[in-house]
Amino acid sequence: MKIAILGKTGFIGQNLHRRLVKDKHVVVGCSRSTGVDILNYNQFKEFIDKEKPDVIYNVACHVGSMRYVSANAADVISDNIQMSINLYRAVNELNPAIKIIQPLANCGYPGDSSIQHEENWLDGDVHESVFSFGNSKRCMYYLSKCYNDQYGINTVNLLF
């Protein structure tokens, strides 16, 4: 089984890569720093077509501190949604049997919840300080559901 990590050079991506290699998996990865910009559909699609992964861990994102996310709200949500659209579009066009695994951060939970329960994660707005990032994570969930419903693409969404 071949595993691709999107966002391989980020904090989660580096640690995930190290762990999967230690467990003897065949692992490839991409990020802008490795020359593959997921925002560039053709470049990203070429990576998926060349590597032919069986599983994709989607840990790529445009994020920063709460202050950064608030100041760059439109760019953060637009980039994260575009990366997700490019992922699902490429998988659908190249190999809908690829399994996608993606963590959905706790900032997608309602901002007024004092205790977070998985079954309530969509019950209310995310906190204003992470509005763009939290809603991009919710959008990833909705994209995964729609692409599963229409094209049968299997996604495991991990709620933290």
Short mmCIF file of C-alpha atoms in Angstrom, two decimals:
data_model
loop_
_atom_site.label_atom_id
_atom_site.label_comp_id
_atom_site.label_asym_id
_atom_site.label_seq_id
_atom_site.Cartn_x
_atom_site.Cartn_y
_atom_site.Cartn_z
CA MET A 1 0.00 0.00 0.00
CA LYS A 2 1.31 3.43 -0.95
CA ILE A 3 0.46 6.42 1.25
CA ALA A 4 0.64 10.08 0.25
CA ILE A 5 0.80 12.86 2.82
CA LEU A 6 -0.44 16.27 1.72
CA GLY A 7 1.31 18.89 3.82
CA LYS A 8 4.29 16.58 4.42
CA THR A 9 6.63 19.33 5.65
CA GLY A 10 4.25 20.81 8.24
CA PHE A 11 4.21 19.84 11.91
CA ILE A 12 1.60 17.08 11.61
CA GLY A 13 2.89 15.96 8.21
CA GLN A 14 6.49 15.53 9.41
CA ASN A 15 5.45 13.52 12.44
CA LEU A 16 2.98 11.42 10.49
CA HIS A 17 5.62 10.72 7.82
CA ARG A 18 8.17 9.67 10.44
CA ARG A 19 5.67 7.31 12.07
CA LEU A 20 4.46 5.71 8.84
CA VAL A 21 8.03 5.13 7.61
CA LYS A 22 8.94 3.64 11.00
CA ASP A 23 6.00 1.25 10.56
CA LYS A 24 7.47 0.23 7.17
CA HIS A 25 4.87 1.88 4.92
CA VAL A 26 5.73 3.22 1.47
CA VAL A 27 5.22 6.97 1.93
CA VAL A 28 5.39 9.92 -0.44
CA GLY A 29 4.45 13.46 0.30
CA CYS A 30 3.99 16.89 -1.09
CA SER A 31 3.83 20.49 -0.02
CA ARG A 32 4.77 23.80 -1.57
CA SER A 33 8.28 23.41 -0.16
CA THR A 34 8.68 20.12 -2.06
CA GLY A 35 7.53 21.75 -5.30
CA VAL A 36 3.87 20.71 -5.36
CA ASP A 37 1.34 23.45 -4.66
CA ILE A 38 -2.03 21.85 -3.96
CA LEU A 39 -3.66 25.14 -4.97
CA ASN A 40 -2.35 24.51 -8.49
CA TYR A 41 -4.73 21.85 -9.76
CA ASN A 42 -2.65 20.64 -12.71
CA GLN A 43 0.52 20.41 -10.63
CA PHE A 44 -1.29 18.56 -7.87
CA LYS A 45 -3.08 16.20 -10.26
CA GLU A 46 0.28 15.33 -11.88
CA PHE A 47 1.65 14.42 -8.43
CA ILE A 48 -1.29 12.09 -7.70
CA ASP A 49 -1.13 10.57 -11.19
CA LYS A 50 2.62 9.95 -10.92
CA GLU A 51 2.63 8.56 -7.37
CA LYS A 52 -0.62 6.55 -7.56
CA PRO A 53 -1.29 6.37 -3.81
CA ASP A 54 -3.81 3.99 -2.27
CA VAL A 55 -4.38 6.30 0.70
CA ILE A 56 -4.04 10.07 1.06
CA TYR A 57 -3.62 11.76 4.42
CA ASN A 58 -4.80 15.34 3.96
CA VAL A 59 -2.98 17.40 6.59
CA ALA A 60 -2.22 20.34 4.30
CA CYS A 61 -3.75 23.66 5.29
CA HIS A 62 -3.34 27.40 5.28
CA VAL A 63 -3.34 28.35 8.95
CA GLY A 64 -1.53 30.43 11.54
CA SER A 65 -2.19 32.04 14.88
CA MET A 66 -5.69 33.22 15.77
CA ARG A 67 -4.60 36.78 14.96
CA TYR A 68 -3.25 35.65 11.55
CA VAL A 69 -6.39 33.67 10.74
CA SER A 70 -8.61 36.65 11.62
CA ALA A 71 -6.49 39.15 9.66
CA ASN A 72 -6.31 36.86 6.60
CA ALA A 73 -9.78 35.32 6.85
CA ALA A 74 -10.67 35.38 3.15
CA ASP A 75 -7.33 33.93 2.05
CA VAL A 76 -7.42 31.23 4.73
CA ILE A 77 -10.91 29.97 3.91
CA SER A 78 -10.44 30.30 0.14
CA ASP A 79 -7.11 28.46 0.09
CA ASN A 80 -8.29 25.65 2.34
CA ILE A 81 -11.49 25.10 0.40
CA GLN A 82 -9.63 25.23 -2.93
CA MET A 83 -7.09 22.65 -1.75
CA SER A 84 -9.95 20.37 -0.71
CA ILE A 85 -11.76 20.83 -4.02
CA ASN A 86 -8.54 20.06 -5.90
CA LEU A 87 -8.01 16.93 -3.81
CA TYR A 88 -11.49 15.51 -4.42
CA ARG A 89 -11.52 16.51 -8.07
CA ALA A 90 -8.15 14.82 -8.74
CA VAL A 91 -9.09 11.66 -6.86
CA ASN A 92 -12.38 11.47 -8.70
CA GLU A 93 -10.72 11.93 -12.10
CA LEU A 94 -7.75 9.62 -11.50
CA ASN A 95 -8.84 6.90 -9.06
CA PRO A 96 -12.00 7.15 -6.93
CA ALA A 97 -10.82 4.07 -4.98
CA ILE A 98 -8.16 6.14 -3.17
CA LYS A 99 -9.09 6.45 0.50
CA ILE A 100 -8.77 9.95 1.97
CA ILE A 101 -8.03 10.44 5.65
CA GLN A 102 -8.29 13.94 7.06
CA PRO A 103 -8.25 15.39 10.55
CA LEU A 104 -10.84 18.04 11.30
CA ALA A 105 -9.56 20.34 14.03
CA ASN A 106 -11.53 21.13 17.14
CA CYS A 107 -11.85 24.74 15.94
CA GLY A 108 -14.71 23.41 13.78
CA TYR A 109 -16.79 22.85 16.91
CA PRO A 110 -19.29 25.50 18.04
CA GLY A 111 -17.47 28.41 19.65
CA ASP A 112 -19.80 28.51 22.65
CA SER A 113 -19.36 24.86 23.67
CA SER A 114 -17.62 24.34 27.00
CA ILE A 115 -17.46 20.58 26.47
CA GLN A 116 -17.14 19.28 22.93
CA HIS A 117 -19.24 16.29 21.95
CA GLU A 118 -18.72 14.79 18.51
CA GLU A 119 -22.42 14.52 17.76
CA ASN A 120 -22.79 18.29 18.37
CA TRP A 121 -19.84 19.53 16.36
CA LEU A 122 -22.01 21.26 13.74
CA ASP A 123 -24.51 22.75 16.22
CA GLY A 124 -23.72 26.47 16.05
CA ASP A 125 -21.12 28.84 14.69
CA VAL A 126 -17.42 28.31 15.24
CA HIS A 127 -15.65 30.88 17.41
CA GLU A 128 -15.15 34.24 15.71
CA SER A 129 -11.37 34.12 16.29
CA VAL A 130 -11.03 31.07 14.01
CA PHE A 131 -14.14 31.56 11.89
CA SER A 132 -12.42 31.14 8.50
CA PHE A 133 -10.28 28.15 9.46
CA GLY A 134 -12.98 26.35 11.43
CA ASN A 135 -15.49 26.74 8.63
CA SER A 136 -12.99 25.53 6.05
CA LYS A 137 -12.72 22.32 8.12
CA ARG A 138 -16.49 22.01 8.16
CA CYS A 139 -16.48 22.50 4.39
CA MET A 140 -13.98 19.64 4.05
CA TYR A 141 -16.48 17.43 5.86
CA TYR A 142 -19.30 18.49 3.53
CA LEU A 143 -17.13 17.97 0.44
CA SER A 144 -16.24 14.48 1.62
CA LYS A 145 -19.90 13.64 2.10
CA CYS A 146 -20.94 15.01 -1.30
CA TYR A 147 -18.11 13.25 -3.14
CA ASN A 148 -18.99 10.02 -1.36
CA ASP A 149 -22.68 10.39 -2.21
CA GLN A 150 -22.09 11.13 -5.89
CA TYR A 151 -18.82 9.33 -6.72
CA GLY A 152 -18.31 6.80 -3.92
CA ILE A 153 -15.04 8.35 -2.69
CA ASN A 154 -14.29 7.00 0.77
CA THR A 155 -13.10 9.49 3.38
CA VAL A 156 -12.30 8.99 7.03
CA ASN A 157 -12.83 12.30 8.85
CA LEU A 158 -11.10 12.38 12.22
CA LEU A 159 -12.66 14.83 14.67
CA PHE A 160 -10.27 16.11 17.32
#
